[in-house]
Short mmCIF file of C-alpha atoms in Angstrom, two decimals:
data_model
loop_
_atom_site.label_atom_id
_atom_site.label_comp_id
_atom_site.label_asym_id
_atom_site.label_seq_id
_atom_site.Cartn_x
_atom_site.Cartn_y
_atom_site.Cartn_z
CA MET A 1 36.27 -47.98 -14.31
CA SER A 2 35.83 -45.42 -17.06
CA ALA A 3 38.65 -43.01 -17.60
CA VAL A 4 38.17 -39.36 -17.01
CA PRO A 5 39.16 -37.36 -20.09
CA ALA A 6 42.17 -35.21 -19.55
CA GLN A 7 41.76 -31.48 -19.61
CA GLY A 8 43.85 -29.75 -22.23
CA VAL A 9 46.30 -27.13 -21.17
CA GLY A 10 44.88 -23.65 -21.53
CA GLU A 11 41.31 -24.88 -21.99
CA PRO A 12 38.66 -23.40 -19.69
CA ILE A 13 37.61 -25.55 -16.79
CA ILE A 14 33.98 -26.63 -17.10
CA HIS A 15 31.91 -26.60 -13.92
CA ALA A 16 28.52 -28.18 -13.44
CA ALA A 17 25.66 -26.12 -12.12
CA PRO A 18 25.85 -25.84 -8.33
CA PRO A 19 23.52 -28.26 -6.53
CA ARG A 20 20.31 -26.79 -5.11
CA PRO A 21 19.95 -26.80 -1.31
CA SER A 22 18.12 -29.83 0.01
CA TYR A 23 15.13 -27.83 1.28
CA ILE A 24 14.41 -26.32 -2.17
CA PRO A 25 12.66 -29.04 -4.17
CA PRO A 26 12.62 -29.21 -7.96
CA PHE A 27 10.13 -26.76 -9.37
CA GLY A 28 6.75 -28.31 -10.02
CA LEU A 29 3.06 -28.20 -9.25
CA ARG A 30 3.63 -28.53 -5.53
CA THR A 31 5.86 -25.47 -5.43
CA VAL A 32 3.33 -23.52 -7.50
CA VAL A 33 0.59 -24.39 -5.01
CA GLY A 34 2.77 -23.25 -2.11
CA CYS A 35 3.64 -19.94 -3.79
CA LEU A 36 -0.02 -19.31 -4.63
CA GLY A 37 -0.92 -20.08 -1.01
CA MET A 38 1.61 -17.50 0.15
CA LEU A 39 0.17 -14.99 -2.34
CA LEU A 40 -3.33 -15.68 -1.03
CA ALA A 41 -2.15 -15.19 2.56
CA VAL A 42 -0.76 -11.76 1.69
CA HIS A 43 -4.05 -10.81 0.03
CA VAL A 44 -5.86 -11.99 3.16
CA ALA A 45 -3.74 -9.59 5.19
CA GLY A 46 -4.40 -6.82 2.68
CA PHE A 47 -8.15 -7.39 2.71
CA ASN A 48 -8.14 -7.31 6.51
CA GLU A 49 -6.42 -3.93 6.34
CA HIS A 50 -8.35 -2.23 3.55
CA VAL A 51 -11.84 -3.59 4.25
CA THR A 52 -11.80 -2.53 7.89
CA GLU A 53 -10.27 0.84 7.02
CA ILE A 54 -12.85 1.61 4.32
CA GLY A 55 -15.68 0.28 6.48
CA LEU A 56 -14.57 2.19 9.57
CA SER A 57 -17.67 4.41 9.61
CA ASP A 58 -19.93 1.35 9.51
CA ILE A 59 -17.88 -0.38 12.21
CA ARG A 60 -17.99 2.73 14.41
CA GLY A 61 -21.76 2.88 14.10
CA ALA A 62 -22.19 -0.79 14.95
CA MET A 63 -19.73 -0.77 17.87
CA HIS A 64 -20.73 2.71 19.17
CA ILE A 65 -17.26 4.19 18.67
CA GLY A 66 -16.70 7.91 18.24
CA HIS A 67 -14.92 9.43 15.27
CA ASP A 68 -11.70 10.37 17.10
CA GLU A 69 -11.46 6.99 18.82
CA GLY A 70 -12.00 5.23 15.49
CA THR A 71 -9.02 6.96 13.92
CA TRP A 72 -6.78 5.44 16.60
CA VAL A 73 -8.00 1.96 15.68
CA ILE A 74 -6.69 2.46 12.15
CA ALA A 75 -3.50 4.28 13.19
CA ILE A 76 -2.40 1.64 15.70
CA TYR A 77 -3.09 -1.21 13.29
CA GLU A 78 -1.07 0.45 10.53
CA ALA A 79 1.77 1.34 12.90
CA PHE A 80 2.37 -2.25 13.97
CA ASN A 81 1.68 -3.53 10.47
CA ILE A 82 4.44 -1.39 8.95
CA ALA A 83 6.87 -1.91 11.84
CA ALA A 84 6.55 -5.69 11.56
CA MET A 85 7.69 -5.61 7.93
CA ALA A 86 11.13 -4.28 8.90
CA PHE A 87 11.93 -7.15 11.27
CA THR A 88 10.19 -10.08 9.57
CA PRO A 89 13.12 -11.34 7.41
CA TRP A 90 15.26 -12.10 10.45
CA PHE A 91 12.49 -14.15 12.04
CA TYR A 92 11.50 -16.21 9.02
CA MET A 93 15.16 -17.03 8.39
CA THR A 94 15.33 -18.25 12.00
CA PHE A 95 12.02 -20.15 12.33
CA SER A 96 11.83 -21.18 8.62
CA ILE A 97 9.54 -19.76 5.98
CA TYR A 98 7.20 -22.76 6.18
CA ARG A 99 6.47 -22.57 9.92
CA PHE A 100 6.58 -18.79 10.22
CA SER A 101 4.11 -18.20 7.37
CA ILE A 102 1.56 -20.74 8.56
CA PHE A 103 1.72 -19.53 12.17
CA MET A 104 1.29 -15.84 11.27
CA THR A 105 -1.59 -16.54 8.86
CA ALA A 106 -3.38 -18.63 11.48
CA ALA A 107 -2.84 -15.99 14.17
CA LEU A 108 -4.18 -13.28 11.85
CA ALA A 109 -7.37 -15.25 11.25
CA LEU A 110 -7.90 -16.28 14.86
CA LEU A 111 -7.48 -12.72 16.14
CA SER A 112 -10.33 -11.59 13.89
CA ILE A 113 -12.88 -13.83 15.65
CA PRO A 114 -13.26 -11.80 18.90
CA ALA A 115 -12.84 -8.40 17.19
CA PRO A 116 -16.59 -7.56 16.86
CA PHE A 117 -17.14 -8.38 20.54
CA MET A 118 -14.50 -6.11 22.09
CA PRO A 119 -16.09 -4.23 25.03
CA ASP A 120 -14.32 -0.89 24.49
CA VAL A 121 -11.98 0.99 22.19
CA THR A 122 -8.87 0.23 24.26
CA SER A 123 -9.29 -3.53 24.02
CA LEU A 124 -10.09 -3.24 20.30
CA CYS A 125 -6.92 -1.20 19.71
CA ILE A 126 -4.80 -3.78 21.55
CA LEU A 127 -6.35 -6.58 19.50
CA ARG A 128 -5.82 -4.70 16.25
CA ALA A 129 -2.20 -3.99 17.22
CA PHE A 130 -1.48 -7.72 17.47
CA GLN A 131 -3.42 -8.36 14.28
CA GLY A 132 -1.44 -5.68 12.47
CA LEU A 133 1.76 -7.26 13.74
CA THR A 134 0.81 -10.64 12.26
CA ALA A 135 -0.43 -9.13 8.98
CA GLY A 136 2.79 -7.17 8.48
CA CYS A 137 4.86 -10.35 8.72
CA LEU A 138 3.43 -11.85 5.52
CA PRO A 139 4.38 -9.52 2.59
CA PRO A 140 8.17 -9.81 3.12
CA VAL A 141 7.85 -13.60 3.11
CA LEU A 142 6.00 -13.47 -0.22
CA MET A 143 8.81 -11.52 -1.87
CA THR A 144 11.39 -14.01 -0.65
CA VAL A 145 9.27 -17.02 -1.70
CA MET A 146 8.80 -15.67 -5.21
CA LEU A 147 12.51 -14.91 -5.63
CA LYS A 148 13.77 -18.06 -3.93
CA TYR A 149 11.54 -20.91 -5.11
CA LEU A 150 10.71 -19.84 -8.67
CA PRO A 151 13.13 -20.67 -11.50
CA PRO A 152 15.02 -17.71 -12.96
CA GLU A 153 13.07 -17.91 -16.24
CA ILE A 154 9.77 -17.04 -14.54
CA ARG A 155 11.04 -15.03 -11.59
CA VAL A 156 9.68 -11.82 -13.11
CA PHE A 157 6.21 -13.40 -13.00
CA GLY A 158 6.77 -13.89 -9.28
CA ILE A 159 7.51 -10.19 -9.02
CA GLY A 160 4.25 -9.59 -10.87
CA GLY A 161 2.45 -11.79 -8.35
CA TYR A 162 3.92 -9.77 -5.52
CA ALA A 163 2.83 -6.58 -7.31
CA MET A 164 -0.76 -7.80 -6.99
CA SER A 165 -0.62 -6.88 -3.31
CA ALA A 166 0.02 -3.27 -4.34
CA THR A 167 -2.44 -2.98 -7.26
CA PHE A 168 -5.12 -5.66 -7.11
CA GLY A 169 -5.65 -5.92 -3.35
CA PRO A 170 -6.12 -2.23 -2.44
CA ASN A 171 -8.57 -1.66 -5.31
CA LEU A 172 -10.63 -4.68 -4.24
CA GLY A 173 -11.03 -3.42 -0.67
CA LEU A 174 -13.97 -1.10 -1.41
CA PRO A 175 -16.07 -3.69 -3.31
CA LEU A 176 -15.47 -6.27 -0.59
CA GLU A 177 -16.49 -3.84 2.13
CA ALA A 178 -19.68 -3.03 0.21
CA PHE A 179 -20.51 -6.72 -0.26
CA TRP A 180 -19.90 -7.86 3.31
CA PHE A 181 -21.67 -4.95 4.98
CA GLU A 182 -24.65 -4.66 2.64
CA ARG A 183 -25.27 -8.35 1.94
CA VAL A 184 -23.99 -10.34 4.92
CA GLY A 185 -23.42 -8.24 8.03
CA TRP A 186 -20.93 -5.90 9.65
CA HIS A 187 -19.31 -8.69 11.69
CA TRP A 188 -17.95 -10.09 8.43
CA LEU A 189 -15.86 -6.98 7.89
CA TYR A 190 -13.59 -8.73 10.41
CA TRP A 191 -14.48 -12.36 9.72
CA GLU A 192 -14.22 -12.33 5.93
CA ILE A 193 -10.54 -13.36 6.12
CA ILE A 194 -11.18 -16.63 7.99
CA PRO A 195 -12.20 -18.90 5.04
CA THR A 196 -9.49 -17.58 2.72
CA ALA A 197 -6.88 -17.81 5.49
CA ALA A 198 -7.77 -21.48 6.04
CA LEU A 199 -7.36 -22.14 2.32
CA ALA A 200 -4.03 -20.29 2.24
CA ILE A 201 -2.74 -22.32 5.21
CA ALA A 202 -3.71 -25.58 3.51
CA MET A 203 -1.93 -24.56 0.29
CA MET A 204 1.21 -23.45 2.12
CA ALA A 205 1.28 -26.60 4.25
CA TYR A 206 1.13 -28.69 1.09
CA GLY A 207 3.43 -26.75 -1.20
CA LEU A 208 6.04 -24.76 0.74
CA PRO A 209 9.34 -26.58 1.33
CA LYS A 210 9.95 -27.51 4.96
CA ASP A 211 13.22 -25.65 5.34
CA PRO A 212 15.19 -26.09 8.56
CA MET A 213 15.15 -23.80 11.59
CA HIS A 214 18.27 -21.96 12.72
CA PHE A 215 17.98 -21.18 16.41
CA GLU A 216 21.71 -20.50 16.57
CA ARG A 217 20.91 -17.09 15.04
CA PHE A 218 19.64 -15.98 18.47
CA GLU A 219 23.26 -15.84 19.62
CA LYS A 220 23.64 -12.64 17.55
CA PHE A 221 20.10 -11.36 17.97
CA ASN A 222 19.86 -7.61 17.39
CA TRP A 223 18.08 -6.66 20.62
CA LEU A 224 18.84 -2.95 20.36
CA GLY A 225 17.38 -2.84 16.85
CA VAL A 226 14.03 -4.21 18.03
CA LEU A 227 13.86 -2.16 21.23
CA VAL A 228 14.63 1.08 19.39
CA GLY A 229 13.29 0.44 15.89
CA LEU A 230 9.82 -0.89 16.75
CA PRO A 231 8.68 2.14 18.81
CA ALA A 232 10.43 4.51 16.39
CA ILE A 233 8.58 3.22 13.33
CA CYS A 234 5.28 3.01 15.22
CA SER A 235 5.65 6.60 16.44
CA LEU A 236 6.37 7.98 12.98
CA VAL A 237 3.47 6.09 11.40
CA ILE A 238 1.07 7.35 14.08
CA VAL A 239 2.29 10.90 13.38
CA LEU A 240 1.36 10.46 9.71
CA TYR A 241 -2.10 9.07 10.48
CA GLN A 242 -2.99 11.44 13.33
CA GLY A 243 -1.05 14.57 12.36
CA ASP A 244 -3.69 16.34 10.31
CA ARG A 245 -6.52 15.56 12.74
CA LEU A 246 -4.50 16.91 15.69
CA ASP A 247 -3.22 19.92 13.70
CA TRP A 248 0.33 18.62 13.45
CA PHE A 249 2.90 20.35 15.66
CA ARG A 250 0.35 22.41 17.51
CA SER A 251 -0.43 19.15 19.30
CA PRO A 252 1.90 18.01 22.13
CA VAL A 253 1.21 14.38 21.20
CA ILE A 254 2.41 14.84 17.61
CA THR A 255 5.38 16.94 18.72
CA ASP A 256 6.56 14.37 21.28
CA LEU A 257 6.03 11.39 18.93
CA THR A 258 7.95 13.15 16.16
CA PHE A 259 10.88 14.19 18.35
CA TRP A 260 11.35 10.96 20.29
CA GLY A 261 10.36 8.73 17.37
CA GLY A 262 12.74 10.57 15.05
CA ALA A 263 15.60 10.36 17.56
CA ALA A 264 14.99 6.65 18.11
CA PHE A 265 14.87 6.06 14.35
CA ILE A 266 18.26 7.75 13.92
CA VAL A 267 19.71 5.45 16.58
CA PHE A 268 18.07 2.50 14.84
CA VAL A 269 19.62 3.40 11.46
CA ILE A 270 23.08 3.85 13.00
CA ASN A 271 22.74 0.51 14.78
CA GLU A 272 21.73 -1.23 11.53
CA ALA A 273 24.74 0.21 9.75
CA PHE A 274 27.25 -1.34 12.19
CA HIS A 275 25.52 -4.36 13.74
CA PRO A 276 26.84 -7.78 12.59
CA SER A 277 23.28 -9.13 12.27
CA PRO A 278 21.16 -6.25 10.93
CA TYR A 279 17.53 -6.41 9.91
CA PHE A 280 18.35 -4.59 6.67
CA ARG A 281 21.51 -3.15 5.22
CA ILE A 282 21.65 0.63 5.03
CA GLN A 283 24.61 0.24 2.66
CA TYR A 284 22.22 -0.73 -0.15
CA TRP A 285 21.32 2.94 -0.49
CA ARG A 286 24.71 3.49 -2.13
CA SER A 287 23.37 1.73 -5.23
CA ARG A 288 21.74 4.03 -7.77
CA ASN A 289 19.20 1.34 -8.63
CA ILE A 290 18.18 0.91 -5.01
CA GLN A 291 17.89 4.66 -4.54
CA ALA A 292 15.69 5.07 -7.60
CA ALA A 293 13.62 1.95 -6.93
CA LEU A 294 12.85 2.62 -3.27
CA LEU A 295 12.11 6.31 -3.81
CA SER A 296 9.92 5.43 -6.78
CA LEU A 297 8.15 2.68 -4.84
CA VAL A 298 7.05 5.07 -2.10
CA GLY A 299 6.00 7.72 -4.60
CA ILE A 300 4.18 5.40 -7.01
CA LEU A 301 2.19 3.60 -4.34
CA ALA A 302 1.30 6.93 -2.72
CA ILE A 303 0.15 8.26 -6.11
CA CYS A 304 -1.98 5.16 -6.74
CA ALA A 305 -3.52 5.39 -3.25
CA ILE A 306 -4.37 9.09 -3.67
CA MET A 307 -5.85 8.45 -7.12
CA GLY A 308 -8.08 5.84 -5.52
CA ASP A 309 -9.07 8.14 -2.66
CA ILE A 310 -10.16 11.04 -4.86
CA PRO A 311 -13.13 9.32 -6.59
CA ALA A 312 -14.25 7.69 -3.34
CA THR A 313 -14.11 11.02 -1.50
CA TYR A 314 -15.94 12.93 -4.21
CA LEU A 315 -18.68 10.34 -4.69
CA SER A 316 -19.31 9.95 -0.96
CA VAL A 317 -19.20 13.64 0.00
CA VAL A 318 -20.69 15.36 -3.04
CA ARG A 319 -22.92 12.62 -4.44
CA GLY A 320 -23.70 10.81 -1.19
CA TYR A 321 -22.79 7.39 -2.59
CA ARG A 322 -22.56 4.36 -0.33
CA PRO A 323 -19.57 2.03 -0.82
CA ILE A 324 -21.72 -0.42 -2.80
CA GLN A 325 -22.48 2.38 -5.28
CA THR A 326 -18.82 3.42 -5.51
CA ALA A 327 -17.57 -0.17 -5.87
CA PRO A 328 -17.70 -0.29 -9.72
CA VAL A 329 -15.13 2.51 -9.89
CA SER A 330 -12.65 0.37 -7.94
CA LEU A 331 -13.55 -2.83 -9.78
CA VAL A 332 -12.66 -1.18 -13.09
CA VAL A 333 -9.06 -1.02 -11.83
CA ALA A 334 -8.94 -4.20 -9.72
CA LEU A 335 -10.28 -6.93 -12.01
CA PRO A 336 -8.20 -6.15 -15.14
CA GLN A 337 -5.06 -6.48 -13.00
CA LEU A 338 -5.51 -10.25 -13.14
CA ILE A 339 -4.74 -9.99 -16.86
CA MET A 340 -2.52 -6.92 -17.00
CA LEU A 341 -0.01 -8.02 -14.35
CA PRO A 342 0.96 -11.28 -16.15
CA LEU A 343 1.06 -9.43 -19.49
CA ILE A 344 3.35 -6.69 -18.20
CA ALA A 345 5.51 -9.31 -16.43
CA ALA A 346 5.82 -11.30 -19.68
CA PHE A 347 6.71 -8.12 -21.56
CA CYS A 348 9.37 -7.15 -19.00
CA ASN A 349 10.74 -10.71 -18.96
CA SER A 350 12.24 -10.16 -22.42
CA ARG A 351 15.88 -9.14 -22.42
CA LYS A 352 15.11 -6.81 -25.34
CA VAL A 353 12.85 -4.69 -23.14
CA ASP A 354 14.33 -2.04 -20.87
CA CYS A 355 12.08 -1.90 -17.79
CA ARG A 356 13.04 1.74 -17.21
CA PHE A 357 11.14 2.78 -20.34
CA VAL A 358 8.17 0.66 -19.28
CA LEU A 359 8.19 2.46 -15.93
CA ALA A 360 8.36 5.88 -17.64
CA ALA A 361 5.46 4.93 -19.93
CA GLY A 362 3.43 3.84 -16.91
CA MET A 363 4.08 7.15 -15.20
CA LEU A 364 2.84 8.94 -18.34
CA CYS A 365 -0.38 6.88 -18.15
CA LEU A 366 -0.86 7.97 -14.53
CA ALA A 367 -0.09 11.57 -15.49
CA ALA A 368 -2.71 11.38 -18.26
CA SER A 369 -5.22 10.00 -15.77
CA ALA A 370 -4.50 12.92 -13.42
CA TRP A 371 -4.84 15.39 -16.32
CA LEU A 372 -8.30 14.04 -17.12
CA GLY A 373 -9.13 14.44 -13.43
CA THR A 374 -8.51 18.18 -13.61
CA TRP A 375 -11.82 18.45 -15.49
CA LEU A 376 -13.68 17.37 -12.35
CA THR A 377 -16.81 19.41 -11.59
CA VAL A 378 -19.76 19.08 -9.23
CA ASP A 379 -21.76 17.62 -12.13
CA TRP A 380 -19.63 14.46 -12.37
CA VAL A 381 -21.14 11.08 -11.56
CA ARG A 382 -19.60 7.63 -11.24
CA ASP A 383 -19.36 7.03 -15.00
CA ASN A 384 -17.18 10.10 -15.52
CA PHE A 385 -14.34 8.45 -13.57
CA TYR A 386 -14.14 5.36 -15.81
CA PRO A 387 -11.69 6.87 -18.39
CA LEU A 388 -9.37 7.87 -15.54
CA GLN A 389 -9.55 4.38 -14.06
CA ILE A 390 -8.87 2.70 -17.40
CA LEU A 391 -5.62 4.62 -17.74
CA GLN A 392 -4.68 3.44 -14.25
CA VAL A 393 -5.33 -0.16 -15.33
CA PHE A 394 -2.27 0.21 -17.55
CA GLY A 395 -0.30 2.67 -15.45
CA GLN A 396 -0.25 0.84 -12.13
CA PRO A 397 1.30 -2.49 -13.26
CA MET A 398 3.61 -0.70 -15.71
CA THR A 399 5.10 1.26 -12.81
CA VAL A 400 5.07 -1.24 -9.95
CA ILE A 401 6.60 -4.25 -11.73
CA PRO A 402 9.62 -2.38 -13.22
CA THR A 403 10.20 -0.67 -9.87
CA LEU A 404 10.34 -4.01 -8.09
CA MET A 405 12.64 -5.36 -10.81
CA LEU A 406 15.06 -2.48 -10.27
CA ALA A 407 15.00 -3.12 -6.51
CA THR A 408 15.45 -6.90 -6.54
CA LEU A 409 17.17 -8.10 -9.71
CA ALA A 410 20.34 -6.11 -9.05
CA MET A 411 20.79 -8.06 -5.79
CA GLY A 412 22.29 -11.49 -5.22
CA PRO A 413 20.43 -14.42 -3.59
CA ALA A 414 21.97 -13.70 -0.18
CA ASP A 415 20.67 -10.13 -0.29
CA GLY A 416 17.01 -11.13 -0.58
CA PRO A 417 16.06 -11.09 3.13
CA PHE A 418 17.78 -7.75 3.71
CA ILE A 419 16.16 -5.99 0.75
CA SER A 420 12.70 -7.54 1.28
CA GLY A 421 12.31 -5.98 4.73
CA MET A 422 13.32 -2.55 3.45
CA VAL A 423 11.08 -2.75 0.37
CA ASN A 424 8.04 -3.90 2.30
CA MET A 425 8.47 -1.37 5.09
CA LEU A 426 8.59 1.44 2.52
CA LYS A 427 5.66 -0.14 0.68
CA GLY A 428 3.58 0.05 3.85
CA LEU A 429 4.90 3.50 4.64
CA ALA A 430 3.65 4.71 1.25
CA ASN A 431 0.06 4.20 2.39
CA ALA A 432 0.69 6.26 5.51
CA VAL A 433 2.35 9.01 3.47
CA ALA A 434 -0.57 9.00 1.02
CA TYR A 435 -3.07 9.22 3.88
CA ALA A 436 -1.24 12.16 5.49
CA LEU A 437 -0.70 14.07 2.24
CA PHE A 438 -4.27 13.58 1.04
CA ALA A 439 -5.76 14.65 4.38
CA ALA A 440 -3.52 17.69 4.79
CA PHE A 441 -3.69 18.87 1.19
CA THR A 442 -7.45 18.39 0.91
CA ARG A 443 -8.16 20.27 4.13
CA ARG A 444 -5.85 23.19 3.41
CA ARG A 445 -6.89 23.66 -0.21
CA GLU A 446 -10.55 23.30 0.68
CA GLN A 447 -10.20 25.99 3.33
CA TYR A 448 -8.40 28.25 0.87
CA HIS A 449 -11.01 27.87 -1.87
CA SER A 450 -13.85 28.23 0.63
CA THR A 451 -12.36 31.52 1.82
CA MET A 452 -11.89 32.76 -1.75
CA LEU A 453 -15.43 31.80 -2.78
CA LEU A 454 -16.99 33.49 0.25
CA ASP A 455 -14.85 36.55 -0.31
CA HIS A 456 -15.93 36.65 -3.95
CA HIS A 457 -19.57 36.30 -2.92
CA GLY A 458 -19.25 39.06 -0.35
CA THR A 459 -17.56 41.38 -2.84
CA HIS A 460 -20.00 40.87 -5.71
CA GLY A 461 -23.16 39.95 -3.81
CA LEU A 462 -24.69 43.43 -4.11
CA ALA A 463 -24.04 43.56 -7.85
CA LEU A 464 -26.26 40.50 -8.33
CA GLN A 465 -28.88 41.51 -5.81
CA GLY A 466 -31.27 42.75 -8.47
CA MET A 467 -31.36 39.31 -10.11
CA GLY A 468 -32.87 37.75 -6.98
CA ASN A 469 -31.77 34.74 -4.93
CA PRO A 470 -32.56 31.54 -6.85
CA ILE A 471 -32.23 29.39 -3.74
CA THR A 472 -34.76 31.47 -1.80
CA GLN A 473 -37.10 31.55 -4.79
CA GLN A 474 -37.18 27.75 -4.99
CA LEU A 475 -37.59 27.26 -1.23
CA SER A 476 -40.24 29.94 -0.75
CA VAL A 477 -42.97 27.58 -1.96
CA THR A 478 -42.08 25.00 0.71
CA SER A 479 -43.00 27.12 3.76
CA PRO A 480 -44.93 30.33 4.52
CA ASP A 481 -42.46 31.18 7.29
CA SER A 482 -39.89 33.56 5.79
CA ALA A 483 -37.42 33.01 8.66
CA HIS A 484 -37.54 29.25 8.10
CA VAL A 485 -36.96 29.75 4.38
CA ALA A 486 -34.01 32.06 5.10
CA ARG A 487 -32.35 29.48 7.38
CA ASN A 488 -32.83 26.73 4.81
CA SER A 489 -31.50 28.98 2.06
CA LEU A 490 -28.37 29.68 4.07
CA GLN A 491 -27.86 25.97 4.71
CA VAL A 492 -28.24 25.12 1.02
CA PHE A 493 -25.84 27.93 0.12
CA HIS A 494 -23.20 26.59 2.51
CA THR A 495 -23.66 23.09 1.07
CA TYR A 496 -23.01 24.43 -2.42
CA MET A 497 -19.94 26.29 -1.21
CA HIS A 498 -18.58 23.19 0.50
CA GLU A 499 -19.06 21.09 -2.62
CA GLN A 500 -17.38 23.68 -4.85
CA ALA A 501 -14.47 24.11 -2.44
CA LEU A 502 -13.93 20.35 -2.22
CA VAL A 503 -14.01 19.92 -6.00
CA LEU A 504 -11.49 22.72 -6.46
CA ALA A 505 -9.24 21.13 -3.81
CA LEU A 506 -9.39 17.76 -5.58
CA ASN A 507 -8.56 19.53 -8.85
CA ASP A 508 -5.47 20.99 -7.20
CA ILE A 509 -4.38 17.51 -6.10
CA TYR A 510 -4.76 16.24 -9.65
CA TYR A 511 -2.57 19.10 -10.92
CA VAL A 512 0.14 18.26 -8.39
CA LEU A 513 -0.02 14.57 -9.32
CA ILE A 514 0.63 15.41 -12.99
CA TRP A 515 3.97 17.03 -12.19
CA VAL A 516 4.93 14.37 -9.66
CA CYS A 517 4.32 11.63 -12.24
CA LEU A 518 6.37 13.47 -14.87
CA GLY A 519 9.16 13.98 -12.34
CA TYR A 520 9.30 10.29 -11.51
CA ALA A 521 9.30 9.41 -15.21
CA CYS A 522 12.35 11.61 -15.80
CA MET A 523 14.15 10.39 -12.67
CA ASN A 524 13.84 6.73 -13.65
CA LEU A 525 15.19 7.40 -17.12
CA ILE A 526 18.30 9.05 -15.66
CA LEU A 527 19.17 7.62 -12.23
CA PRO A 528 18.98 3.78 -12.35
CA ARG A 529 21.11 1.49 -14.47
CA ARG A 530 19.47 -1.11 -16.66
CA VAL A 531 18.72 -4.54 -15.20
CA TYR A 532 18.03 -7.70 -17.16
CA PRO A 533 15.54 -10.46 -16.33
CA PRO A 534 17.30 -13.45 -14.78
CA ARG A 535 18.12 -16.60 -16.72
CA ALA A 536 19.22 -20.02 -15.53
CA PRO A 537 23.01 -20.52 -15.60
CA SER A 538 24.22 -22.89 -18.26
CA PRO A 539 25.86 -26.11 -16.93
CA ASN A 540 28.68 -25.64 -19.45
CA THR A 541 29.49 -22.04 -18.59
CA PRO A 542 33.27 -21.44 -18.52
CA ALA A 543 34.66 -20.37 -15.19
CA ARG A 544 36.05 -16.90 -15.02
#
């Protein structure tokens, strides 16, 4: 037997690296395939959300659904989608990441098959509620997979892969909707996820480690958290999606959902703070990094969503573009993300780079994009938006990746499931906040500018009377009936007023976004502490 060398007195004790758990295999090609399959599954869920939301008008026409009923289809899907993100970590820790991910991806795809054949709006809403529930279960798993199975040296690239669901996926929704509806058929707005879901399942089945199940966790199952938290989150999300259409608190529905949903959410937060098996830890909000990261995540994703909505709204309302004509504007942002996300991740993976400054620079890019948007006029066409979109190509990954680094790298391995549910719920909530803010701000500012323009016309109309009415002059040659010409002139005049009021309202939104971006840039230079990209522990590290 070989002798073990004696340890000198006073010398540090050398410990070997701790052994990896048996269900985490050595990193290799198989693990990469499994992680990419999980990433594809999350994109499948995102495409199912964004394609059907963007193509809602086409779906309503094909399924004979009214406008008001169609808004409930989107609101209910988003409500269950966001609510599921809060509770997912507990379930995948119980049923195992491998089984939970495959089951939810398969259920998401299978539920899309009968969607075009639903007989009425109620049945479609119920189906979409279950589909939203399954789709919301996938993003939190992706964050855990990237942080758990990737080596520390490339973990930031995993964060960049997760960031694709916030930058690449939403910007690809409009081009996909245009392709499926114009080239294939409206049924494929639902069915387009089936082939990619099958591929994602095959990749996850091959590459994800078969970790064990832990049914003993049901002994401390947080029943009160589910029974109170699920309806609370759903109620608040529905308020955000339906509030502006129902005129907010002038509607009994919005008032009741806000009061009872808010009360239930307070009970849910108190329960999470004291329950021995919470779904996420409220105590994380004591950390300055968590405060800055989560607040920034909601704000940044809302800013990116609004910046994507403005060109689509302008081109569809003012220019009358179909989605296939608007698609290049979104592709300008979406496709370069495949290159920019790895580049920004590699840049942030250096210990010499402070991700807080990268985040601030990204916010300045978004602020510059919003400043260029303030030049919007009724004469703009699709090509005028390209400079704004190019700035967002740099701004979006430069803000999202550092924000996720601040939220995750300050945590230990055991904190991953608790922070992933909170991050993903707020990530989904950002879309609802963006939808509510954009709808409310656009409507109110458009009404204001419309009133001001009509008042200005009424005040100065007589002063210009001697110059004639150019609209009437151009229409007078189309019909000998003066009454018919007068009605058409009034209609054209109101169209011009509506376009001008909408453009001025969108300009106001751009001005607000400038100051919001600058505020977030300053906040993230002051509030969070610096985090460093992870590195593998040395096997000869002295114990302390």
